[in-house]
mmCIF file of N, CA and C in Angstrom:
data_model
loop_
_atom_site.group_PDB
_atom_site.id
_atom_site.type_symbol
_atom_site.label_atom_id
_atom_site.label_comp_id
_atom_site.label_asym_id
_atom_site.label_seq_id
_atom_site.Cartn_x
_atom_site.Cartn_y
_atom_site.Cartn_z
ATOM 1 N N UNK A 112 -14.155 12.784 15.235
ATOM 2 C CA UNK A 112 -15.080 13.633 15.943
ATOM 3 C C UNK A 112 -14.404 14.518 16.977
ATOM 4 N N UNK A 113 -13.246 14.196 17.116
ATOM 5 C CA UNK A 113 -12.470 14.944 18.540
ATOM 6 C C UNK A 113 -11.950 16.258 17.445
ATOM 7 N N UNK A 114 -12.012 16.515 16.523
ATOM 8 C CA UNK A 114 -11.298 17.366 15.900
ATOM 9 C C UNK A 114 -12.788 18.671 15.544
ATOM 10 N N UNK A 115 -13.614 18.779 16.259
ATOM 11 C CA UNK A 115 -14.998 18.683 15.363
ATOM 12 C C UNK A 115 -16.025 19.171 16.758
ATOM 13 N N UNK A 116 -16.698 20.454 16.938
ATOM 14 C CA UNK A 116 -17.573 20.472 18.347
ATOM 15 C C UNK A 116 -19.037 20.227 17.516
ATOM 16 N N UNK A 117 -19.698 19.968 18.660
ATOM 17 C CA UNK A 117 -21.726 19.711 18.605
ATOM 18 C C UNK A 117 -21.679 20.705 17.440
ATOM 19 N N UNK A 118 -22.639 20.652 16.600
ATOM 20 C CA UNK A 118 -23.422 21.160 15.513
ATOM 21 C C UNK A 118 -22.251 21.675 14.244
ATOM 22 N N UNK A 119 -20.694 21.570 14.482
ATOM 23 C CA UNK A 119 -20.091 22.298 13.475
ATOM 24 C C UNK A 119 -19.776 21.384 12.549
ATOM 25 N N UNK A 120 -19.102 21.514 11.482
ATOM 26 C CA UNK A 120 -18.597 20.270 10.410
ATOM 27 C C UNK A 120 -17.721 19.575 10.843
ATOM 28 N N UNK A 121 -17.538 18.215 10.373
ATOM 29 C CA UNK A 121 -16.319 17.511 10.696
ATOM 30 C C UNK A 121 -15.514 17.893 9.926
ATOM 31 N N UNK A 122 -13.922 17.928 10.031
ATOM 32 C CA UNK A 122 -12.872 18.236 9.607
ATOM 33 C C UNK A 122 -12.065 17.322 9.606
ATOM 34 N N UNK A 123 -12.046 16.415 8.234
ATOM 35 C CA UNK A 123 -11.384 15.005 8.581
ATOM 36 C C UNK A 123 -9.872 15.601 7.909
ATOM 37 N N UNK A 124 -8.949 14.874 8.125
ATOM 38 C CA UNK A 124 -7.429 15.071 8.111
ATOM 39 C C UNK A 124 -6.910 13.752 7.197
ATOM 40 N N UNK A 125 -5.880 13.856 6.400
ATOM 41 C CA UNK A 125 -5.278 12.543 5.959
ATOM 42 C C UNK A 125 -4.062 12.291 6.234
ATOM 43 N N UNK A 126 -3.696 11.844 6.690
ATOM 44 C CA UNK A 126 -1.799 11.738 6.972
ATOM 45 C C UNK A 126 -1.184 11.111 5.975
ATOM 46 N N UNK A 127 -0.226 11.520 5.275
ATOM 47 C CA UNK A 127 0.432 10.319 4.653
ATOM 48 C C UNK A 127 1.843 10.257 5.086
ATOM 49 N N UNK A 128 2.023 8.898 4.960
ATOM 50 C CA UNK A 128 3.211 8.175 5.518
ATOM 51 C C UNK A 128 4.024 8.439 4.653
ATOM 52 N N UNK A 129 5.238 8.734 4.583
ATOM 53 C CA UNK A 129 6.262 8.281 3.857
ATOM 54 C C UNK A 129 6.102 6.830 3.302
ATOM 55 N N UNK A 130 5.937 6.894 1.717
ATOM 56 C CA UNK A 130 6.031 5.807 1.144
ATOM 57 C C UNK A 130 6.839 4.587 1.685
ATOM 58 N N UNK A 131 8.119 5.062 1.424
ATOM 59 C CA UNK A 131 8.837 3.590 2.224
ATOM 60 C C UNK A 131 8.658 3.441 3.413
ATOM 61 N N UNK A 132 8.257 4.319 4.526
ATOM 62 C CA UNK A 132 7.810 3.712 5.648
ATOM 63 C C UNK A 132 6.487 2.762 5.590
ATOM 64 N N UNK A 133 5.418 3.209 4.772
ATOM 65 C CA UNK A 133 4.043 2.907 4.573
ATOM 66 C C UNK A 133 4.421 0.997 3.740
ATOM 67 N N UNK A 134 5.385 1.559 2.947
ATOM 68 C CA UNK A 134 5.608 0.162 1.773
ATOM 69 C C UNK A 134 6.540 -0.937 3.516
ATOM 70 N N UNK A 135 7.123 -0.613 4.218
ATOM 71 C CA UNK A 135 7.641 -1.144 5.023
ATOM 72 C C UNK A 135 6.881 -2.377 6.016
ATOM 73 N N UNK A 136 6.180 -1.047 6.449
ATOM 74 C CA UNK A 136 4.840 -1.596 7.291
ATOM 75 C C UNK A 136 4.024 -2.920 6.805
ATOM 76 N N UNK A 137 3.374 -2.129 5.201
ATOM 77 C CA UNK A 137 2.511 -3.345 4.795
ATOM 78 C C UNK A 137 3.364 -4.834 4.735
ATOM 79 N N UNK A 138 4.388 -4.476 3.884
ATOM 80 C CA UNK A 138 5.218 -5.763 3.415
ATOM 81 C C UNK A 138 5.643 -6.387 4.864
ATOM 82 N N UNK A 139 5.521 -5.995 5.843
ATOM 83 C CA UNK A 139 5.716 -6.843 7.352
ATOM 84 C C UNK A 139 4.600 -7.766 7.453
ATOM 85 N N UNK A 140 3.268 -6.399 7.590
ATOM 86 C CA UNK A 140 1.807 -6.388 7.898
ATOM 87 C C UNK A 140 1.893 -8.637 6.814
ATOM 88 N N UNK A 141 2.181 -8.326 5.583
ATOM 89 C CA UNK A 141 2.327 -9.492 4.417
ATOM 90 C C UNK A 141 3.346 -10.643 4.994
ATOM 91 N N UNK A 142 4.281 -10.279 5.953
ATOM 92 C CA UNK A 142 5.343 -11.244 5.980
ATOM 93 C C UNK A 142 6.216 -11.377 4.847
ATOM 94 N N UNK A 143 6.413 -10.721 4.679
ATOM 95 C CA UNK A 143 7.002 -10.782 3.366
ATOM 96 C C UNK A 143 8.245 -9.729 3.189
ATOM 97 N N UNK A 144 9.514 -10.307 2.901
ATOM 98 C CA UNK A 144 10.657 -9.864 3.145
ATOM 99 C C UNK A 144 10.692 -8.234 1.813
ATOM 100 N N UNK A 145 11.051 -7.022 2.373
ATOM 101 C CA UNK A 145 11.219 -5.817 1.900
ATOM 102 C C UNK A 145 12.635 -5.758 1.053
ATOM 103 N N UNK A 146 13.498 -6.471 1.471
ATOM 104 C CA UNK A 146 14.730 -6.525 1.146
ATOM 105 C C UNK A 146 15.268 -7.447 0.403
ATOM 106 N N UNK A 147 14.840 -7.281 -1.195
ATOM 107 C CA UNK A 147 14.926 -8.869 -2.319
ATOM 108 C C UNK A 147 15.308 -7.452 -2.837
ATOM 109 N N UNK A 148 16.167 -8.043 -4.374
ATOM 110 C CA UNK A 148 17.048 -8.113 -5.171
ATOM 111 C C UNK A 148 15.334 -7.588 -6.270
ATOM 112 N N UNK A 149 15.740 -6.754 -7.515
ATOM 113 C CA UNK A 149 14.929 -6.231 -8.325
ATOM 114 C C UNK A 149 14.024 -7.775 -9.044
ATOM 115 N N UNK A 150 14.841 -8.178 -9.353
ATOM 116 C CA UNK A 150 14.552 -9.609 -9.908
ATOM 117 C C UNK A 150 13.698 -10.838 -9.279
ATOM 118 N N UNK A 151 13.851 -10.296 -7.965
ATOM 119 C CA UNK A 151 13.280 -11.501 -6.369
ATOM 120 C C UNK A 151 11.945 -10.912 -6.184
ATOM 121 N N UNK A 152 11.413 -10.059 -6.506
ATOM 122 C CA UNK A 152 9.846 -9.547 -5.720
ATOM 123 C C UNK A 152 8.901 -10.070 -6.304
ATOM 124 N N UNK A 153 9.479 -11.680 -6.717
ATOM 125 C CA UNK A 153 7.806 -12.670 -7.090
ATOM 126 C C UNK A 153 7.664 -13.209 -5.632
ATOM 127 N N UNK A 154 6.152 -14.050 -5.667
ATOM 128 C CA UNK A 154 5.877 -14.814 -4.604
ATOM 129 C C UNK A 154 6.161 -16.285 -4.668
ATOM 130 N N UNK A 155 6.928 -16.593 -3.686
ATOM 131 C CA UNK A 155 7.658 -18.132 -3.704
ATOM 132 C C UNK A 155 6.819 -18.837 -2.475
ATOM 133 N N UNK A 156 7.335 -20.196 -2.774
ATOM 134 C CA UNK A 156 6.383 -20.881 -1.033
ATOM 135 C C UNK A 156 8.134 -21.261 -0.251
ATOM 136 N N UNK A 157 8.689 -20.151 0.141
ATOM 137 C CA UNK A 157 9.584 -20.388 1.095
ATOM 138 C C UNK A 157 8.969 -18.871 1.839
ATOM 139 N N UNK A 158 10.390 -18.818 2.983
ATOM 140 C CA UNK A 158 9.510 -17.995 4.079
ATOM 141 C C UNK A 158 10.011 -16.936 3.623
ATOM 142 N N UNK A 159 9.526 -15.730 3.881
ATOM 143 C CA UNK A 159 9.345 -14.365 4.037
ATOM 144 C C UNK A 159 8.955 -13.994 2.010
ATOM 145 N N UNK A 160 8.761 -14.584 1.169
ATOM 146 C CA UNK A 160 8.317 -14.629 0.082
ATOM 147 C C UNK A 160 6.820 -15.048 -0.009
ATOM 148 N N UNK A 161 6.378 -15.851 0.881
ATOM 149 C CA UNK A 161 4.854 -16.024 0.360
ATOM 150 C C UNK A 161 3.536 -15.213 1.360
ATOM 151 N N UNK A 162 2.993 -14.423 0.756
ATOM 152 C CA UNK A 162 2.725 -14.079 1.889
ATOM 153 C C UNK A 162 1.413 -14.257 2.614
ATOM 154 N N UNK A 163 1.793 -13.875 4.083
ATOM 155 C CA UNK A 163 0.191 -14.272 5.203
ATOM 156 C C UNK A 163 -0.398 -13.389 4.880
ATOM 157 N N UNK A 164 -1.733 -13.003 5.391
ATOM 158 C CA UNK A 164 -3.269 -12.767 5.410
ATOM 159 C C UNK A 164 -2.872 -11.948 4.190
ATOM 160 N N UNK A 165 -3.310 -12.690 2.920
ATOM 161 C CA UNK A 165 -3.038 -12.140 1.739
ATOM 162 C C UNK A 165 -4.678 -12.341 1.609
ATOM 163 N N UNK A 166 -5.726 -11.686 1.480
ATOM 164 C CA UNK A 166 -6.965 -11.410 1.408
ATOM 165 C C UNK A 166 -7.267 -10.994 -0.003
ATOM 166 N N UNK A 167 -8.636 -11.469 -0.168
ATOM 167 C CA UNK A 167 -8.703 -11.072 -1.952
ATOM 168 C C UNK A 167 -8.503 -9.896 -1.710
ATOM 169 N N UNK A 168 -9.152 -8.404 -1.009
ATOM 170 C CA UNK A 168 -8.882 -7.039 -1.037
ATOM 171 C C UNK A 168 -7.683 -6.770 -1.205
ATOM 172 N N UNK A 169 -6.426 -7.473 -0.742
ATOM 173 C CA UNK A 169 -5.260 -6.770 -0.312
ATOM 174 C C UNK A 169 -4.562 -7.403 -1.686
ATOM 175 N N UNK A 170 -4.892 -8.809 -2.900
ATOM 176 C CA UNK A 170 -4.666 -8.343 -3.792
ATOM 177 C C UNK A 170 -5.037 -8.010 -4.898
ATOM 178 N N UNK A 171 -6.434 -7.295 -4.503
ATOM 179 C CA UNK A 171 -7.177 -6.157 -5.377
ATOM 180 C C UNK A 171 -6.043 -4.452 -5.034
ATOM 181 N N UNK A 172 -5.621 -4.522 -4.256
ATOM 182 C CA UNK A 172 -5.244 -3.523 -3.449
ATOM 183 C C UNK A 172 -3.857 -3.493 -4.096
ATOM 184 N N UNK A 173 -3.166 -4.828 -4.600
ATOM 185 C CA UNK A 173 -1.637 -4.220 -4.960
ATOM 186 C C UNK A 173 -1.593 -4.731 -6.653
ATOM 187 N N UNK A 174 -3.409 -4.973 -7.105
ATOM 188 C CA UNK A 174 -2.825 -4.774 -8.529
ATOM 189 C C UNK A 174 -3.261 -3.849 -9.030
ATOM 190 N N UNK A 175 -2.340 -3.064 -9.285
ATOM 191 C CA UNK A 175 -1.973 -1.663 -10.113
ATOM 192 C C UNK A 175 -2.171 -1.778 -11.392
ATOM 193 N N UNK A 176 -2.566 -2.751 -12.017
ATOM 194 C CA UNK A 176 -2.878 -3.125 -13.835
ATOM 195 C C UNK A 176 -4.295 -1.979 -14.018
ATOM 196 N N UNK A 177 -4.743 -2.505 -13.337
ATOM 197 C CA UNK A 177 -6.454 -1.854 -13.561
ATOM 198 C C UNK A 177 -6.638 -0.151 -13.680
ATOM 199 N N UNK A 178 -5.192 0.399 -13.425
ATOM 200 C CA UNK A 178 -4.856 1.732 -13.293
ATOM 201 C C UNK A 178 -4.150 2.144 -14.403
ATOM 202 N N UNK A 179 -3.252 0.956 -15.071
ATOM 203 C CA UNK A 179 -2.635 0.631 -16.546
ATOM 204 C C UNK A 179 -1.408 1.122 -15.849
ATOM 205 N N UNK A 180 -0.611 0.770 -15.005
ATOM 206 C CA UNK A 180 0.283 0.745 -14.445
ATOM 207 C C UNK A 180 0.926 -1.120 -14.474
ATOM 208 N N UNK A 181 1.892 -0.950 -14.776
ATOM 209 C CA UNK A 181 3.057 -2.400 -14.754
ATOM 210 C C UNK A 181 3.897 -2.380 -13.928
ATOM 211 N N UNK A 182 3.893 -3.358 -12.931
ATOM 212 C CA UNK A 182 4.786 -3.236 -11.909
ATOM 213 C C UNK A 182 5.701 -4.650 -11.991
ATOM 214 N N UNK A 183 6.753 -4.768 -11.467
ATOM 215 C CA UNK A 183 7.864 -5.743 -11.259
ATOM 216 C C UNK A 183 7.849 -6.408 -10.570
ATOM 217 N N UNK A 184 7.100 -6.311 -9.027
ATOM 218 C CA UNK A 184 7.175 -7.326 -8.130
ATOM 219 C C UNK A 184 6.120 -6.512 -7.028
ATOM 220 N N UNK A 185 6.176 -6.728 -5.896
ATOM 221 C CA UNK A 185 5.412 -6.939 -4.776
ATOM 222 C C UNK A 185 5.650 -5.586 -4.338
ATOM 223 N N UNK A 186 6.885 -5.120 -4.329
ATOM 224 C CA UNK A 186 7.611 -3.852 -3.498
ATOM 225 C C UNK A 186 7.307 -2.919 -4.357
ATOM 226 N N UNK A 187 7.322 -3.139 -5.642
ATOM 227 C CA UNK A 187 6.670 -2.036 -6.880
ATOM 228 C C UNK A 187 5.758 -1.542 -6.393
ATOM 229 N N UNK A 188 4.852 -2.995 -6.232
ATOM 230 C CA UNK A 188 3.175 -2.912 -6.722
ATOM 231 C C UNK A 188 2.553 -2.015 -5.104
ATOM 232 N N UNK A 189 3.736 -2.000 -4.371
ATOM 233 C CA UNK A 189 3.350 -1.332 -2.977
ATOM 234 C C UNK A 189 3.548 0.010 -2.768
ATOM 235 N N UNK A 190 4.498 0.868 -3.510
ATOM 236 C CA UNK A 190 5.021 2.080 -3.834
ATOM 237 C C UNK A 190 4.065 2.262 -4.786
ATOM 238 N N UNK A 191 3.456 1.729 -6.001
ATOM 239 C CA UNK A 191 2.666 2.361 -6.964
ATOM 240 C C UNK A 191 1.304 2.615 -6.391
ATOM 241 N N UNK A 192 0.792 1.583 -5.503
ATOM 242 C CA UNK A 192 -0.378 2.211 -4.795
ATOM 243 C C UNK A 192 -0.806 3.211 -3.833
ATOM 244 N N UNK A 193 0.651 3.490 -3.450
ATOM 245 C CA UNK A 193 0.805 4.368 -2.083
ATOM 246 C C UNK A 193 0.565 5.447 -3.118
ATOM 247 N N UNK A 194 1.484 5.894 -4.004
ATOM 248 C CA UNK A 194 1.057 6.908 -4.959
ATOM 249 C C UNK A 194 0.031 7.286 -5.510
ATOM 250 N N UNK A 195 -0.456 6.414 -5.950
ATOM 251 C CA UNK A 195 -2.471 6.070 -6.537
ATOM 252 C C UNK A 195 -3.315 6.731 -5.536
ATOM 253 N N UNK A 196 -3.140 6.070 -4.230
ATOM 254 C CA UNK A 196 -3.850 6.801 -3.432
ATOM 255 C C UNK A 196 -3.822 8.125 -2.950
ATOM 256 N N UNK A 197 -2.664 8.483 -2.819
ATOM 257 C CA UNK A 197 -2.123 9.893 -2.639
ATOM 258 C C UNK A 197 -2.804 10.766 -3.566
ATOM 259 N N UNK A 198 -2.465 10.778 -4.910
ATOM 260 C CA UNK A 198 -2.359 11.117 -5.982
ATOM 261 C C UNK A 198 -4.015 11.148 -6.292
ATOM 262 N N UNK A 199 -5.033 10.303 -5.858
ATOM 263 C CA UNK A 199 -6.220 10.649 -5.981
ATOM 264 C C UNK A 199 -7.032 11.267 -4.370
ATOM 265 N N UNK A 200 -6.403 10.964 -3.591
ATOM 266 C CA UNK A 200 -7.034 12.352 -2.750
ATOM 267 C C UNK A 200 -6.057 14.006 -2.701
ATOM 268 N N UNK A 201 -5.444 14.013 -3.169
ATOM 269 C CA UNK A 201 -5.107 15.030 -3.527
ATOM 270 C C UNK A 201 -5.913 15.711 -4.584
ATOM 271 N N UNK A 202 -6.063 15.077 -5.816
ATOM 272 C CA UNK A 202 -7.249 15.244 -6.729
ATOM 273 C C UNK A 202 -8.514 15.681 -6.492
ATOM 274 N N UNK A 203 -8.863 15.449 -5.337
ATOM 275 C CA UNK A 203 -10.219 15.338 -5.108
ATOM 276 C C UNK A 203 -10.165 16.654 -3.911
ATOM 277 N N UNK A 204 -9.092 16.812 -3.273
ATOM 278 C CA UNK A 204 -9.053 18.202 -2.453
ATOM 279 C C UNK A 204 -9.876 19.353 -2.983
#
């Protein structure tokens, strides 16, 4: 609303992050270590592999199947959504 006076339209804005900053963030946001080997981005029950407030949304949010996209691990599935989303508000501009 600060972007926006009494009676005129709102003018909403989208920022996007740099993917690997954005993929950085979340995979913290997860606890979950950014820095595994191509082969390592399953989920294990040791630390920085399993991850906290993993919410059903968040993994509705990193499976990319439903888009018919195949991803490799966690760090994939976090770069392919950043794109998804991008890639459909851009669409919709």
């Amino acid at each position: 609303p600060a972007f926006s006076r009494h009676g005129l339209a709102l003018k909403l804005y989208f920022v996007v992050r740099h993917p690997l900053d954005f993929a950085m963030s979340f995979l913290a946001h997860l606890d979950l270590d950014p820095h595994v080997a191509f082969a390592e981005q399953h989920f294990l029950w040791v630390p920085g592999r399993f991850p906290r407030r993993f919410t059903p949304g968040k993994q509705t949010y990193l499976d990319t199947a439903m888009n018919g996209l195949r991803y490799s691990g966690y760090v994939d599935a976090v770069i392919q959504r950043w794109a998804l989303v991008a890639d459909e508000y851009l669409r919709r501009r």
